[in-house]
Coordinates of C-alpha atoms and ligand atoms in Angstrom, one line a residue:
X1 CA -3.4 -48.9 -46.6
X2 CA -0.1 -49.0 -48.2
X3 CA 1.1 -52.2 -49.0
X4 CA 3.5 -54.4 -50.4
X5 CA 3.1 -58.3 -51.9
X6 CA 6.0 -59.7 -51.0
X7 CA 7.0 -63.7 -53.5
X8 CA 8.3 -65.7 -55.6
X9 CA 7.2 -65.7 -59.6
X10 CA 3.8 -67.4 -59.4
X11 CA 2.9 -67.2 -55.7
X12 CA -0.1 -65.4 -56.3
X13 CA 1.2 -61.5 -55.8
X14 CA -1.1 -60.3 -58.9
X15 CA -4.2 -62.0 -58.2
X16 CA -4.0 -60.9 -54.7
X17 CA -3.4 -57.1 -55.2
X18 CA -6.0 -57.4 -57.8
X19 CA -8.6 -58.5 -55.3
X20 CA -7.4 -56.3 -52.6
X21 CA -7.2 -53.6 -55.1
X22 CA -10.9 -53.8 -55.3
X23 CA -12.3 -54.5 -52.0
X24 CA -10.0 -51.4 -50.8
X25 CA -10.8 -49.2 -53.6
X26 CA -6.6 -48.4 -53.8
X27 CA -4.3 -49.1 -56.8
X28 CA -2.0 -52.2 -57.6
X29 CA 1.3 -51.3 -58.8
X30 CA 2.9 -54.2 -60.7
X31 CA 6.3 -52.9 -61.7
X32 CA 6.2 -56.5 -64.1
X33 CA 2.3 -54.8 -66.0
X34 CA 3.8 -51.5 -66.6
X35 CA 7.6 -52.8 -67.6
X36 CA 5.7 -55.2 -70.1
X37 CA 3.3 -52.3 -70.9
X38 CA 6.3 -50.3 -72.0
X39 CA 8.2 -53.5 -74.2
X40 CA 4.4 -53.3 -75.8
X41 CA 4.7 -49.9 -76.9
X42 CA 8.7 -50.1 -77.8
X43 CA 9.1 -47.0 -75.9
X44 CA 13.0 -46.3 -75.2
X45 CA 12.5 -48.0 -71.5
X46 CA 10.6 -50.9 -73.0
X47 CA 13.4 -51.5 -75.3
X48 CA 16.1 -51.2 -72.8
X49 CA 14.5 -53.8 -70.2
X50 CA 12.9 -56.6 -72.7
X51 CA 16.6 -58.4 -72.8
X52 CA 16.1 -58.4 -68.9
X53 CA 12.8 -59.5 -69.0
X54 CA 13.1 -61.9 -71.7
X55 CA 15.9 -63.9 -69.5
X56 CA 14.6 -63.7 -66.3
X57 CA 17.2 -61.2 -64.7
X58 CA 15.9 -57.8 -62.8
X59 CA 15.7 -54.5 -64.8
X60 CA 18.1 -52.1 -63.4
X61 CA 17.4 -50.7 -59.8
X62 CA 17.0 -46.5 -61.0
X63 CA 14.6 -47.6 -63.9
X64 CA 12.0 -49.2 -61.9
X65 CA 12.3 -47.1 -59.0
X66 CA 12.1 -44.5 -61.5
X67 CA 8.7 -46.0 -63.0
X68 CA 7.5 -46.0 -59.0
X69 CA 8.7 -42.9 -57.9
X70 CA 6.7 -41.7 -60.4
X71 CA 3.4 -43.7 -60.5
X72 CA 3.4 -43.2 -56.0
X73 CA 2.6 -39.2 -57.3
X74 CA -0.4 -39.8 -59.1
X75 CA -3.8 -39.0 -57.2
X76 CA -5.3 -42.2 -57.1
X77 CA -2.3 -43.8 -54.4
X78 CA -3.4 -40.8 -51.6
X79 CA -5.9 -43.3 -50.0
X80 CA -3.0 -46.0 -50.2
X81 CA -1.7 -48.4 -52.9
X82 CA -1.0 -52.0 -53.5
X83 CA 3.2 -52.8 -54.9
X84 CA 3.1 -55.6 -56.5
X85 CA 6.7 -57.2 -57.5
X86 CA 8.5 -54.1 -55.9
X87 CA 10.9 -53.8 -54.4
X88 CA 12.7 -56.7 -55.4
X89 CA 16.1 -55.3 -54.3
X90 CA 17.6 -53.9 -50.6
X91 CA 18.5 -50.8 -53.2
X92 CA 14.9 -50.6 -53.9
X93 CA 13.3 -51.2 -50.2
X94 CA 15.6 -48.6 -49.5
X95 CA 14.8 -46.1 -52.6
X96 CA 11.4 -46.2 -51.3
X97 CA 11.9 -46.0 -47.7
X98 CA 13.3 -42.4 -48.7
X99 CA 10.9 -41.3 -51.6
X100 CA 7.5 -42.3 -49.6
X101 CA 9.4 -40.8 -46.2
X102 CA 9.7 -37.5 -48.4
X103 CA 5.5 -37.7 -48.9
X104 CA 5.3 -38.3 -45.5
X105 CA 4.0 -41.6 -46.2
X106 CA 5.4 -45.2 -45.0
X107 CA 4.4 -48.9 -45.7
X108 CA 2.1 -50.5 -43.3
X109 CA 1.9 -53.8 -44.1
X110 CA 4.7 -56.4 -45.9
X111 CA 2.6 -60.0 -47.0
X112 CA 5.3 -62.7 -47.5
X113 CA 3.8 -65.3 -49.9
X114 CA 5.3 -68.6 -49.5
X115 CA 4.6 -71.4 -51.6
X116 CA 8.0 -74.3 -52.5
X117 CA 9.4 -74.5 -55.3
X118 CA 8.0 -77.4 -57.6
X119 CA 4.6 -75.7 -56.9
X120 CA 5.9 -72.9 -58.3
X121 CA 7.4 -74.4 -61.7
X122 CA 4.6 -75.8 -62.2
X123 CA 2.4 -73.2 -61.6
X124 CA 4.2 -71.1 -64.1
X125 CA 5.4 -73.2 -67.1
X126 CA 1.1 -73.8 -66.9
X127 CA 0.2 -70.3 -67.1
X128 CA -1.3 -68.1 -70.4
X129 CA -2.6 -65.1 -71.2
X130 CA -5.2 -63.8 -73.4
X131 CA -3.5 -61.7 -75.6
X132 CA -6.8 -59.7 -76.7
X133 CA -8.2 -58.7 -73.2
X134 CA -5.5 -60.0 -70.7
X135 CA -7.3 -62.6 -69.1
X136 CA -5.3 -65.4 -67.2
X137 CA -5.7 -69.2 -67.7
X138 CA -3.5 -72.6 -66.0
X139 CA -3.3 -75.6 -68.9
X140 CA -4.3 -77.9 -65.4
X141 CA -5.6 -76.0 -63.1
X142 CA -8.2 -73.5 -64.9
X143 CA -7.9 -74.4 -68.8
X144 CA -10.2 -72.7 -71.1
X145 CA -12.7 -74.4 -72.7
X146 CA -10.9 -74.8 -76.2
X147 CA -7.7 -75.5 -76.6
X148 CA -5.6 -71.7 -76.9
X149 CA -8.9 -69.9 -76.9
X150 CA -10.5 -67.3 -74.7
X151 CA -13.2 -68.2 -73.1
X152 CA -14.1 -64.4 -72.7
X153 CA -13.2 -63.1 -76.0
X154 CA -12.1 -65.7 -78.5
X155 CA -8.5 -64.3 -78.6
X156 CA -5.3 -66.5 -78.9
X157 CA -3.7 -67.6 -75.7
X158 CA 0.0 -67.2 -75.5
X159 CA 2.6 -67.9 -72.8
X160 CA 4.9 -65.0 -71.5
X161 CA 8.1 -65.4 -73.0
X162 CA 9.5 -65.7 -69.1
X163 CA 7.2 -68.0 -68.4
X164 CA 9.0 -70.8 -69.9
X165 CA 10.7 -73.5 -67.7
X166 CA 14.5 -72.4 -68.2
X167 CA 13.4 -68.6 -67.8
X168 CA 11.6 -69.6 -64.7
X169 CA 14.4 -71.4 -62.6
X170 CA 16.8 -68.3 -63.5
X171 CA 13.9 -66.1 -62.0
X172 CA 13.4 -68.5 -58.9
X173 CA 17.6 -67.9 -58.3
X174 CA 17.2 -64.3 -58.8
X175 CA 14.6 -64.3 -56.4
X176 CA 16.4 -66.4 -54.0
X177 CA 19.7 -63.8 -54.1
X178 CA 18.2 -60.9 -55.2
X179 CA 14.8 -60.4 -53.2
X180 CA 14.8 -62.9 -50.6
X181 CA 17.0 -61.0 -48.1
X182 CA 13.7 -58.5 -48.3
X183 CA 11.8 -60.7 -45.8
X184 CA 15.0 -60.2 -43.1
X185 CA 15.0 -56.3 -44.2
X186 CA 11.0 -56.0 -43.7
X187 CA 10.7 -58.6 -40.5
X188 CA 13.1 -56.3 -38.6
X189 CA 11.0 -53.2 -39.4
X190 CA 8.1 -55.8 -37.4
X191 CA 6.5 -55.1 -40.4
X192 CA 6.1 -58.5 -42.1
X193 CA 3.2 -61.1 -42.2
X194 CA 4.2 -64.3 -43.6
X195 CA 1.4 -66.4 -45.4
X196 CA 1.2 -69.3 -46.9
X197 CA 0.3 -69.5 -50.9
X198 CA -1.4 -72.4 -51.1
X199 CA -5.3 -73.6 -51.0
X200 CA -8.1 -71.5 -52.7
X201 CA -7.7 -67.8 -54.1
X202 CA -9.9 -66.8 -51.3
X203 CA -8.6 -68.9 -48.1
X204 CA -5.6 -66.8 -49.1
X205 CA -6.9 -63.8 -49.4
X206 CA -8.9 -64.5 -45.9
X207 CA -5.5 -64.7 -44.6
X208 CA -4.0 -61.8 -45.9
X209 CA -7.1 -60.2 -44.4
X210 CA -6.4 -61.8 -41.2
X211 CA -2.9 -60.5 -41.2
X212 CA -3.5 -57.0 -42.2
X213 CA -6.4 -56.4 -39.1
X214 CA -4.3 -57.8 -36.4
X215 CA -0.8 -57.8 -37.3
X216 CA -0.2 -61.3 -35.7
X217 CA -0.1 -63.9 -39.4
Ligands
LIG1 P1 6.7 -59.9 -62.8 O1 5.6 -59.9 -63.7 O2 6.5 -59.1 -61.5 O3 7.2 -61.3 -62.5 O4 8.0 -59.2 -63.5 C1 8.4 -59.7 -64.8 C2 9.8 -59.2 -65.0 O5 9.9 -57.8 -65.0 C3 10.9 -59.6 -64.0 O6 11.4 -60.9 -64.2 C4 11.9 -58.5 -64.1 O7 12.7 -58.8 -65.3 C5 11.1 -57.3 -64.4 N1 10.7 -56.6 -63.1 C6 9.5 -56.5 -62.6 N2 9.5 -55.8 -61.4 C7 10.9 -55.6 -61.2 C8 11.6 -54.9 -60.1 N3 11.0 -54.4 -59.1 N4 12.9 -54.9 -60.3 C9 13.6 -55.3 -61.4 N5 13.0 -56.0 -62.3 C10 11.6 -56.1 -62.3

């Protein structure tokens, strides 16, 4: 099962892989967890892509294909592997074309996640994080229970620092130019299921199901 979540910021790619990391026992990769893992730590790569981050843009093409090249090795992708927010780039799709071609491996399964645009402003500018254990919160549509509290833990709830509404729009028009032309690269490889992001967490994921079994969505 090697897969790739295919979207715009906010459509839902993370919470999907995470549940289809589970029920399939396989890895999510989120190029977006382990970039921000690295700004954490202030390692030299973390220090290099936080101006990126920080305004929306894409970190270059050979560091994050670097960071997957890398992470595809480990032993816990050989029963498959979940990308989540890679490729974003043709120079990417490409870079792992060769590298997974080279294992003598090849993505299955492409999920387009569509949802328009105000959805996904709003979606975003509403979104925090638990900055103790990670947990994920929506001011409207899953608050906690006190204001910039965890519910789990009691730690502070922050927003990402590209979750902000200007941030956002720049990282809708990136995605636009930038990714976009993915879903022609991947729809002529027949390898693309396009879904829609909106309804419940699990009609979604029922459909991404659906898609992945008979190759028709
Ligand atoms: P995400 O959490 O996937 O929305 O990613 C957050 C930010 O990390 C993006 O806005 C980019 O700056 C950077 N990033 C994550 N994945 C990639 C990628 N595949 N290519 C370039 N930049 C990336």
């Amino acid at each position: 099962m090697n897969l790739i979540l295919l979207g715009p910021p906010g459509a839902g790619k993370g919470t999907q892989a995470k549940i289809l990391a589970k029920k399939f026992d396989i890895p999510q990769i989120s190029t977006g967890d382990i970039l921000r893992g690295a700004v954490k730590e202030q390692s030299p790569m973390g220090i290099k892509a936080k101006g990126y981050m920080d305004s929306g843009s894409l970190v270059p093409d050979e560091v994050v294909v670097g960071i997957v090249k890398e992470r595809l090795t480990k032993p816990d992708c050989s029963k498959g592997f979940i990308l989540d927010g890679f490729p974003r780039t043709v120079i990417q799709a490409d870079a792992l074309k060769l590298t997974l071609g080279d294992m003598g491996k090849a993505i299955e399964h492409v999920i387009s996640i569509v949802v328009d645009k105000e959805e996904l402003l709003a979606r975003i500018t509403g979104r925090r994080t638990c900055r103790s254990c990670g947990k994920g919160y929506h001011l409207s549509f899953d608050p906690p229970k006190k204001v910039g509290v965890c519910d789990e833990c009691g730690g502070e709830l922050f927003q990402r620092d590209d979750d902000s509404e200007a941030t956002m729009r720049n990282r809708l028009d990136v995605y636009e130019k930038q990714t976009a032309p993915l879903i022609d690269y991947y729809g002529h490889d027949s390898l693309l299921r396009t879904i829609i992001g909106t309804g419940s967490i699990d009609e979604i994921k029922q459909n991404i199901l659906t898609g992945i079994k008979d190759g028709t969505v």
